[in-house]
Amino acid sequence: MATTDDGYMRFFPFEEPYDHQREAMGTIYDALDAGQDVLFEGACGTGKTLASLVPALEHARETGKTVVITTNVHQQMRQFVEDARAITNQERLRAVVFRGKGSMCHIDVDYEECQALRDTTRDLVEVESDIAELEQREGELLSDGQAGSSEAMEARNAVVEELRDLQDEREEIETERSTCDHYYRNLTVDTSEFYAWLFDDVRTPDDVYEYAHQQGLCGYELLKEGMDGVDLVVCNYHHLLDPTIREQFFHWIGRDPEDIIAVFDEAHNVESAARDHARRTLTENTLDQALDELDGEDDARTDAAANVIETFRDALVEAYEDSFEFGRRATVDEHWDDITIANDDRKDDLTLAFLQGYTGPGFHEELDHALELGRDLDARYQEAFKKGELDTRKECQTLQAAGFIADWLDESDETGQYPVVSVRRDESTDEVYGRAELYTCIPEQITRDLFEDLHAAVLMSATLRPFDVTENVVGVEDPVTMAYGAQFPEERRRTYAVDGPALFSSERDDPQTQQRIARTLEDIVRFTPGNTLVFCPSYSEAERYHDMTAVSATRYLDEPGTQARDLREAFTDGDDGVLYTSLWGTLGEGVSYDGDDARTVVVVGVPYPHLDDRMDAVQDAYDVAFGEDEDDAGWRYAVEIPTVRKTRQALGRVVRSPDDFGARILLDKRYTEAAEMEMHDYAVRGTFPPEERREMVDIGPEKLKFAMLNFYQDMEAYDGPPPKP
């Protein structure tokens, strides 16, 4: 532990840290000093953010590095801004809150169009600058010539001729090429006032957008140019997890990866986020557009490119058409639905269909021609947009298609990518079309390089254990680990493991099972002095128990594909409601229900995710990667541990402060201690951390209402007479 009177405390914005918080800061400071990564689990109230930021900022200040704190949860982004403001009010920081271009652009163009507009605008400004210099020079030469210098008059004639050429070039840019007025002002006005404003406080992207809008500037580009060498950057996951974006992002900061200290919040989500950033897709529509693009191209490479792309397109159609059983096509809707194409003993069905359907000199050779032609077409589109010949920057579909096909057919690929074909129905045409996808099973193959390149990283979450699994899944080598359990008074919370029906998927439709769960939920809602949160294994289960429970409380139902913010606000505005949602929805983590917002939280069943081909592939990949060291590694890594983490996150939605109180209920016998002996293969209690297991009170469903009544009476929570059992 650091012994320098903890110099990092200059960045701590409050009077005194908690004892555990001070200990955590010391541990993290020493780890960063040694260049080690940290896995840090801390329950609500641990003060994880400051415990990580404070020593990271001190180490960065001492060594000339930059701290990047990142999350995939909007509410946490706001919390980071508040913490950064509190810190900078005590110890001055140059901090930037960064967001993607799409949410900050004043003219709403995509990245490629923006790049072309910037290039042309910069050309215009450079030409105008050259014109201004020549005009000044022409005036000086004219003055000297009028004073009798023949050499000056001769030089002036040459300058005037050059000036005319530049003026013609300026006119051509202004009339025939596209530029950006906002970026033009960035390059032509004094922006020092903006940067003085930016670093006077911690500004949000919305703040920057509004300020820039009022001044006619491009705030996104100003922000990029002002990030060089800052102390702290707050950003989203994709700025670090996407390799292409990460390279640009570090360039804007002006740091090499080894000069970055990264703090990942909600780090249990890094696994799934890395998969999302690694996935590659190619739709049948893009293949058709590529063929249309090639049609009529007068190039020797066109036939080769069209042949290989059309063969892949036909193979994709064949792969999904052959999978349709009688009547299946009619059931395809607007959502992507996976088709099984992988085979245990041979190549996938799409690759086989391609190899069987291909005729030509060799698909590798023709793919090379397609890629070369695609790059040339893409460069042509870029130039045409810069010259104003195109209103928008055209995407090269040939390049996209050929690049994906090359990756799909690369027999030497050992990245653990799983081949998937999906289908959906186009609502506008009512036609079914397909999509090929390369799905990455083990995120460590994506994230390991990142963690190896950074100086160090702190991965923090309330649900990061088991640490060995996190270490293996994301590729962190020999990290420092620490965990702090719930810090609030234990007597102000109860965790009940209810010995109710085991909600196996095979029993979910049993009317007797449903009735027992519904009656238990009615008891829970009735004896809760306030709002109740009910998390179910799926949205359909949430709807089922929303409809089956007869309660006087106001019922709210979260449904898939709908905006949950308004629903949550309506629920928390009341004081006697019950909200039914899916554990895998948006309300299970990253959302606080403080005080009266929710008193009781219920997790119904063990909410395993839907087990499909992708999940099977992930399990198989984990079995191969870690099966030598652990039995059932695939199931544990891919299914059980993520499910228990989601369950722990849901339980953490209530009891959010030392004065708060509430009950957390696990409604399924698989959570009970007895299940460890009676149904060992299905019990999940052992996957919870030891201190959380110790707090679980096993109880029968018929006795739960009495336990809740006693607990909430002890908390003096009932406004009037308590409910009668």
Short mmCIF file of C-alpha atoms in Angstrom, two decimals, residues 204-528:
data_model
loop_
_atom_site.label_atom_id
_atom_site.label_comp_id
_atom_site.label_asym_id
_atom_site.label_seq_id
_atom_site.Cartn_x
_atom_site.Cartn_y
_atom_site.Cartn_z
CA THR A 204 -20.68 17.39 -21.66
CA PRO A 205 -21.02 16.69 -25.41
CA ASP A 206 -24.41 18.43 -25.26
CA ASP A 207 -22.74 21.50 -23.74
CA VAL A 208 -20.15 21.49 -26.51
CA TYR A 209 -22.78 21.03 -29.21
CA GLU A 210 -24.84 23.99 -27.96
CA TYR A 211 -21.83 26.29 -27.55
CA ALA A 212 -20.52 25.41 -31.01
CA HIS A 213 -23.98 25.77 -32.57
CA GLN A 214 -24.30 29.31 -31.22
CA GLN A 215 -20.89 30.20 -32.64
CA GLY A 216 -21.37 28.42 -35.96
CA LEU A 217 -18.50 26.06 -35.19
CA CYS A 218 -18.06 22.29 -35.40
CA GLY A 219 -17.82 21.22 -31.75
CA TYR A 220 -16.87 17.63 -32.59
CA GLU A 221 -13.77 18.65 -34.53
CA LEU A 222 -12.82 21.27 -31.93
CA LEU A 223 -13.15 18.62 -29.24
CA LYS A 224 -10.91 16.22 -31.18
CA GLU A 225 -8.28 18.90 -31.67
CA GLY A 226 -8.41 19.91 -28.01
CA MET A 227 -7.90 16.42 -26.58
CA ASP A 228 -4.15 16.33 -27.06
CA GLY A 229 -2.48 15.58 -23.73
CA VAL A 230 -5.58 16.03 -21.52
CA ASP A 231 -5.61 14.50 -18.03
CA LEU A 232 -8.92 12.66 -18.27
CA VAL A 233 -11.24 11.46 -21.03
CA VAL A 234 -14.74 10.09 -20.40
CA CYS A 235 -16.05 8.01 -23.29
CA ASN A 236 -18.09 5.00 -24.44
CA TYR A 237 -16.83 1.44 -24.73
CA HIS A 238 -16.53 1.53 -28.50
CA HIS A 239 -13.73 4.11 -28.37
CA LEU A 240 -11.55 1.43 -26.80
CA LEU A 241 -13.04 -1.87 -27.96
CA ASP A 242 -13.24 -1.10 -31.68
CA PRO A 243 -9.64 -1.43 -32.99
CA THR A 244 -10.09 1.09 -35.82
CA ILE A 245 -11.76 3.72 -33.64
CA ARG A 246 -9.23 3.09 -30.84
CA GLU A 247 -6.28 3.89 -33.10
CA GLN A 248 -7.83 7.22 -34.12
CA PHE A 249 -8.94 7.95 -30.56
CA PHE A 250 -5.42 7.55 -29.14
CA HIS A 251 -4.10 9.72 -31.98
CA TRP A 252 -6.52 12.50 -30.98
CA ILE A 253 -5.41 12.23 -27.36
CA GLY A 254 -1.81 12.39 -28.53
CA ARG A 255 -0.89 9.30 -26.55
CA ASP A 256 0.51 5.90 -27.41
CA PRO A 257 -1.38 2.98 -25.85
CA GLU A 258 1.35 2.51 -23.22
CA ASP A 259 0.61 6.05 -22.01
CA ILE A 260 -3.07 5.27 -21.37
CA ILE A 261 -4.58 4.13 -18.05
CA ALA A 262 -8.05 2.75 -18.81
CA VAL A 263 -10.82 2.41 -16.24
CA PHE A 264 -13.70 0.18 -17.39
CA ASP A 265 -16.95 0.60 -15.48
CA GLU A 266 -19.60 -2.17 -15.52
CA ALA A 267 -16.72 -4.34 -16.69
CA HIS A 268 -18.79 -7.52 -16.59
CA ASN A 269 -20.22 -6.18 -19.87
CA VAL A 270 -16.85 -6.07 -21.65
CA GLU A 271 -17.34 -9.68 -22.79
CA SER A 272 -20.58 -9.08 -24.68
CA ALA A 273 -19.55 -5.61 -25.88
CA ALA A 274 -16.35 -7.00 -27.39
CA ARG A 275 -18.40 -9.58 -29.28
CA ASP A 276 -20.66 -6.85 -30.64
CA HIS A 277 -17.70 -4.84 -31.88
CA ALA A 278 -16.07 -7.89 -33.45
CA ARG A 279 -19.11 -9.17 -35.38
CA ARG A 280 -19.05 -8.86 -39.17
CA THR A 281 -22.16 -9.03 -41.36
CA LEU A 282 -23.01 -8.96 -45.06
CA THR A 283 -26.60 -8.83 -46.30
CA GLU A 284 -28.04 -10.19 -49.52
CA ASN A 285 -29.04 -6.61 -50.37
CA THR A 286 -25.40 -5.46 -50.20
CA LEU A 287 -24.40 -8.31 -52.51
CA ASP A 288 -27.12 -7.28 -55.00
CA GLN A 289 -25.98 -3.65 -54.80
CA ALA A 290 -22.39 -4.72 -55.43
CA LEU A 291 -23.47 -6.60 -58.56
CA ASP A 292 -25.44 -3.55 -59.74
CA GLU A 293 -22.37 -1.42 -59.09
CA LEU A 294 -20.20 -3.72 -61.23
CA ASP A 295 -22.75 -3.90 -64.04
CA GLY A 296 -21.48 -1.69 -66.84
CA GLU A 297 -18.06 -1.03 -65.27
CA ASP A 298 -15.50 -0.97 -68.08
CA ASP A 299 -12.65 -2.70 -66.27
CA ALA A 300 -10.79 -5.92 -66.92
CA ARG A 301 -11.39 -7.01 -63.32
CA THR A 302 -15.17 -6.62 -63.43
CA ASP A 303 -16.09 -10.11 -64.64
CA ALA A 304 -13.91 -11.79 -62.00
CA ALA A 305 -15.36 -9.62 -59.22
CA ALA A 306 -18.94 -10.20 -60.38
CA ASN A 307 -18.40 -13.95 -60.66
CA VAL A 308 -17.16 -14.48 -57.12
CA ILE A 309 -19.70 -12.07 -55.56
CA GLU A 310 -22.65 -13.54 -57.49
CA THR A 311 -21.60 -17.08 -56.55
CA PHE A 312 -21.52 -16.12 -52.86
CA ARG A 313 -24.87 -14.39 -53.19
CA ASP A 314 -26.45 -17.47 -54.79
CA ALA A 315 -24.88 -19.69 -52.11
CA LEU A 316 -26.36 -17.52 -49.38
CA VAL A 317 -29.84 -17.82 -50.91
CA GLU A 318 -29.39 -21.58 -51.32
CA ALA A 319 -28.26 -21.96 -47.70
CA TYR A 320 -31.36 -20.36 -46.22
CA GLU A 321 -33.81 -21.69 -48.80
CA ASP A 322 -32.66 -25.26 -48.16
CA SER A 323 -33.24 -24.76 -44.42
CA PHE A 324 -36.91 -23.82 -44.82
CA GLU A 325 -39.27 -26.58 -43.88
CA PHE A 326 -42.84 -26.51 -45.18
CA GLY A 327 -44.51 -23.25 -44.15
CA ARG A 328 -41.37 -21.79 -42.55
CA ARG A 329 -40.94 -18.98 -45.11
CA ALA A 330 -44.37 -17.59 -44.23
CA THR A 331 -43.37 -17.24 -40.57
CA VAL A 332 -40.33 -15.03 -41.25
CA ASP A 333 -40.96 -11.52 -39.87
CA GLU A 334 -39.05 -8.22 -39.74
CA HIS A 335 -36.59 -9.49 -37.09
CA TRP A 336 -33.41 -11.35 -37.99
CA ASP A 337 -33.85 -15.07 -37.35
CA ASP A 338 -30.82 -17.39 -37.34
CA ILE A 339 -30.58 -20.43 -39.61
CA THR A 340 -28.40 -23.37 -38.57
CA ILE A 341 -25.59 -23.80 -41.12
CA ALA A 342 -22.64 -25.02 -39.02
CA ASN A 343 -21.61 -28.69 -39.22
CA ASP A 344 -19.48 -30.71 -36.83
CA ASP A 345 -17.69 -32.82 -39.44
CA ARG A 346 -17.40 -30.51 -42.45
CA LYS A 347 -17.56 -26.89 -43.55
CA ASP A 348 -20.69 -24.85 -43.00
CA ASP A 349 -23.55 -25.07 -45.50
CA LEU A 350 -22.91 -21.60 -46.97
CA THR A 351 -19.26 -22.36 -47.70
CA LEU A 352 -20.16 -25.75 -49.15
CA ALA A 353 -22.80 -24.17 -51.40
CA PHE A 354 -20.25 -21.59 -52.55
CA LEU A 355 -17.55 -24.18 -53.32
CA GLN A 356 -20.03 -26.38 -55.16
CA GLY A 357 -21.43 -23.48 -57.16
CA TYR A 358 -18.19 -21.71 -58.03
CA THR A 359 -16.70 -22.04 -61.51
CA GLY A 360 -13.69 -20.06 -62.62
CA PRO A 361 -9.91 -19.84 -62.48
CA GLY A 362 -9.88 -19.75 -58.68
CA PHE A 363 -11.91 -17.81 -56.13
CA HIS A 364 -8.82 -16.50 -54.29
CA GLU A 365 -7.55 -14.94 -57.51
CA GLU A 366 -10.96 -13.47 -58.37
CA LEU A 367 -11.40 -12.17 -54.84
CA ASP A 368 -8.09 -10.33 -55.15
CA HIS A 369 -9.37 -8.69 -58.34
CA ALA A 370 -12.63 -7.77 -56.56
CA LEU A 371 -10.77 -6.21 -53.65
CA GLU A 372 -8.45 -4.22 -55.93
CA LEU A 373 -11.35 -2.98 -58.04
CA GLY A 374 -13.35 -2.15 -54.91
CA ARG A 375 -10.52 -0.01 -53.53
CA ASP A 376 -10.22 1.85 -56.83
CA LEU A 377 -13.98 2.47 -56.99
CA ASP A 378 -13.99 3.69 -53.39
CA ALA A 379 -11.19 6.15 -54.14
CA ARG A 380 -13.11 7.35 -57.20
CA TYR A 381 -16.24 7.99 -55.09
CA GLN A 382 -14.18 9.89 -52.54
CA GLU A 383 -12.71 12.14 -55.19
CA ALA A 384 -16.08 12.69 -56.88
CA PHE A 385 -17.64 13.81 -53.60
CA LYS A 386 -14.74 16.15 -52.84
CA LYS A 387 -15.16 17.72 -56.28
CA GLY A 388 -18.90 18.18 -55.77
CA GLU A 389 -19.82 15.69 -58.49
CA LEU A 390 -21.78 13.68 -55.88
CA ASP A 391 -24.13 15.20 -53.29
CA THR A 392 -23.29 12.48 -50.78
CA ARG A 393 -20.24 10.30 -50.29
CA LYS A 394 -21.08 7.01 -52.05
CA GLU A 395 -20.26 3.73 -50.31
CA CYS A 396 -18.48 1.10 -52.37
CA GLN A 397 -20.59 -2.03 -52.06
CA THR A 398 -18.09 -4.10 -54.04
CA LEU A 399 -15.36 -3.38 -51.51
CA GLN A 400 -17.64 -4.25 -48.58
CA ALA A 401 -18.81 -7.49 -50.19
CA ALA A 402 -15.37 -8.65 -51.33
CA GLY A 403 -13.76 -7.90 -47.97
CA PHE A 404 -16.35 -9.91 -46.08
CA ILE A 405 -16.25 -12.84 -48.50
CA ALA A 406 -12.46 -12.96 -48.24
CA ASP A 407 -12.71 -13.21 -44.44
CA TRP A 408 -15.46 -15.84 -44.63
CA LEU A 409 -13.49 -18.07 -46.99
CA ASP A 410 -10.12 -17.64 -45.28
CA GLU A 411 -9.34 -21.22 -44.36
CA SER A 412 -6.40 -20.13 -42.20
CA ASP A 413 -8.63 -18.08 -39.91
CA GLU A 414 -8.18 -19.21 -36.30
CA THR A 415 -10.06 -16.44 -34.51
CA GLY A 416 -12.86 -18.71 -33.30
CA GLN A 417 -15.49 -17.03 -35.46
CA TYR A 418 -18.75 -18.92 -35.80
CA PRO A 419 -20.57 -18.81 -39.17
CA VAL A 420 -24.21 -17.72 -39.02
CA VAL A 421 -26.90 -17.12 -41.64
CA SER A 422 -30.02 -15.14 -40.69
CA VAL A 423 -33.19 -14.20 -42.55
CA ARG A 424 -35.76 -11.46 -42.22
CA ARG A 425 -38.67 -9.99 -44.17
CA ASP A 426 -38.44 -6.57 -45.79
CA GLU A 427 -41.62 -4.81 -44.65
CA SER A 428 -41.64 -2.50 -47.69
CA THR A 429 -41.43 -5.29 -50.31
CA ASP A 430 -42.63 -8.30 -48.28
CA GLU A 431 -39.60 -10.18 -49.63
CA VAL A 432 -37.43 -12.50 -47.52
CA TYR A 433 -33.68 -11.91 -47.71
CA GLY A 434 -30.60 -13.24 -45.95
CA ARG A 435 -27.51 -12.14 -44.08
CA ALA A 436 -24.17 -13.87 -43.46
CA GLU A 437 -22.37 -13.17 -40.19
CA LEU A 438 -19.04 -14.01 -38.59
CA TYR A 439 -19.72 -14.21 -34.85
CA THR A 440 -16.78 -14.10 -32.43
CA CYS A 441 -17.21 -16.62 -29.60
CA ILE A 442 -14.31 -15.75 -27.27
CA PRO A 443 -13.86 -11.98 -26.72
CA GLU A 444 -10.37 -12.52 -25.30
CA GLN A 445 -9.24 -12.83 -28.92
CA ILE A 446 -10.38 -9.22 -29.38
CA THR A 447 -9.51 -7.65 -26.03
CA ARG A 448 -6.19 -9.29 -25.15
CA ASP A 449 -4.21 -7.01 -27.49
CA LEU A 450 -5.85 -3.96 -25.93
CA PHE A 451 -4.94 -4.92 -22.37
CA GLU A 452 -1.42 -5.88 -23.40
CA ASP A 453 -0.88 -2.52 -25.13
CA LEU A 454 -2.25 -0.24 -22.38
CA HIS A 455 -0.03 0.84 -19.49
CA ALA A 456 -2.64 -0.66 -17.18
CA ALA A 457 -6.39 -1.06 -16.81
CA VAL A 458 -8.82 -1.10 -13.90
CA LEU A 459 -11.90 -3.22 -14.56
CA MET A 460 -14.56 -2.47 -11.98
CA SER A 461 -18.07 -3.77 -11.42
CA ALA A 462 -20.44 -4.84 -8.68
CA THR A 463 -20.49 -8.33 -10.25
CA LEU A 464 -17.01 -9.19 -11.54
CA ARG A 465 -16.40 -12.40 -9.64
CA PRO A 466 -15.33 -15.16 -10.22
CA PHE A 467 -12.13 -13.29 -11.04
CA ASP A 468 -10.49 -16.25 -12.76
CA VAL A 469 -13.33 -16.39 -15.27
CA THR A 470 -13.11 -12.66 -15.98
CA GLU A 471 -9.35 -12.98 -16.35
CA ASN A 472 -9.69 -15.78 -18.89
CA VAL A 473 -12.63 -14.36 -20.83
CA VAL A 474 -11.17 -10.91 -21.52
CA GLY A 475 -7.48 -11.81 -21.57
CA VAL A 476 -6.12 -9.94 -18.56
CA GLU A 477 -2.79 -11.38 -17.43
CA ASP A 478 -1.93 -11.76 -13.73
CA PRO A 479 -4.15 -8.94 -12.43
CA VAL A 480 -4.39 -7.57 -8.91
CA THR A 481 -7.83 -8.57 -7.58
CA MET A 482 -9.95 -7.18 -4.76
CA ALA A 483 -13.58 -7.39 -3.74
CA TYR A 484 -15.68 -5.41 -1.27
CA GLY A 485 -19.16 -6.59 -0.38
CA ALA A 486 -22.19 -4.56 0.62
CA GLN A 487 -21.18 -1.59 2.74
CA PHE A 488 -24.61 -0.55 4.02
CA PRO A 489 -26.04 -1.84 7.32
CA GLU A 490 -26.97 -5.50 6.95
CA GLU A 491 -29.96 -5.17 9.25
CA ARG A 492 -31.59 -2.84 6.71
CA ARG A 493 -31.84 -5.49 4.00
CA ARG A 494 -33.09 -9.05 3.67
CA THR A 495 -32.32 -11.56 0.94
CA TYR A 496 -34.81 -14.44 0.75
CA ALA A 497 -34.26 -17.63 -1.24
CA VAL A 498 -37.80 -18.95 -1.65
CA ASP A 499 -38.28 -22.71 -1.84
CA GLY A 500 -40.84 -22.37 -4.59
CA PRO A 501 -41.13 -24.22 -7.90
CA ALA A 502 -37.95 -24.68 -9.91
CA LEU A 503 -38.90 -22.79 -13.04
CA PHE A 504 -37.26 -25.10 -15.56
CA SER A 505 -38.11 -24.32 -19.17
CA SER A 506 -39.98 -27.61 -19.36
CA GLU A 507 -42.23 -26.59 -16.45
CA ARG A 508 -42.95 -22.96 -17.27
CA ASP A 509 -46.21 -23.83 -19.01
CA ASP A 510 -47.46 -25.99 -16.13
CA PRO A 511 -50.64 -24.28 -14.82
CA GLN A 512 -49.98 -25.44 -11.26
CA THR A 513 -46.43 -24.01 -11.32
CA GLN A 514 -47.71 -20.73 -12.72
CA GLN A 515 -50.41 -20.46 -10.07
CA ARG A 516 -47.94 -21.05 -7.22
CA ILE A 517 -45.60 -18.36 -8.56
CA ALA A 518 -48.44 -15.91 -9.17
CA ARG A 519 -49.81 -16.38 -5.63
CA THR A 520 -46.33 -15.86 -4.14
CA LEU A 521 -45.89 -12.69 -6.19
CA GLU A 522 -49.24 -11.44 -4.91
CA ASP A 523 -48.03 -11.91 -1.34
CA ILE A 524 -44.79 -10.09 -2.11
CA VAL A 525 -46.55 -7.10 -3.65
CA ARG A 526 -49.14 -6.97 -0.87
CA PHE A 527 -46.57 -6.92 1.94
CA THR A 528 -44.22 -4.45 0.26
#
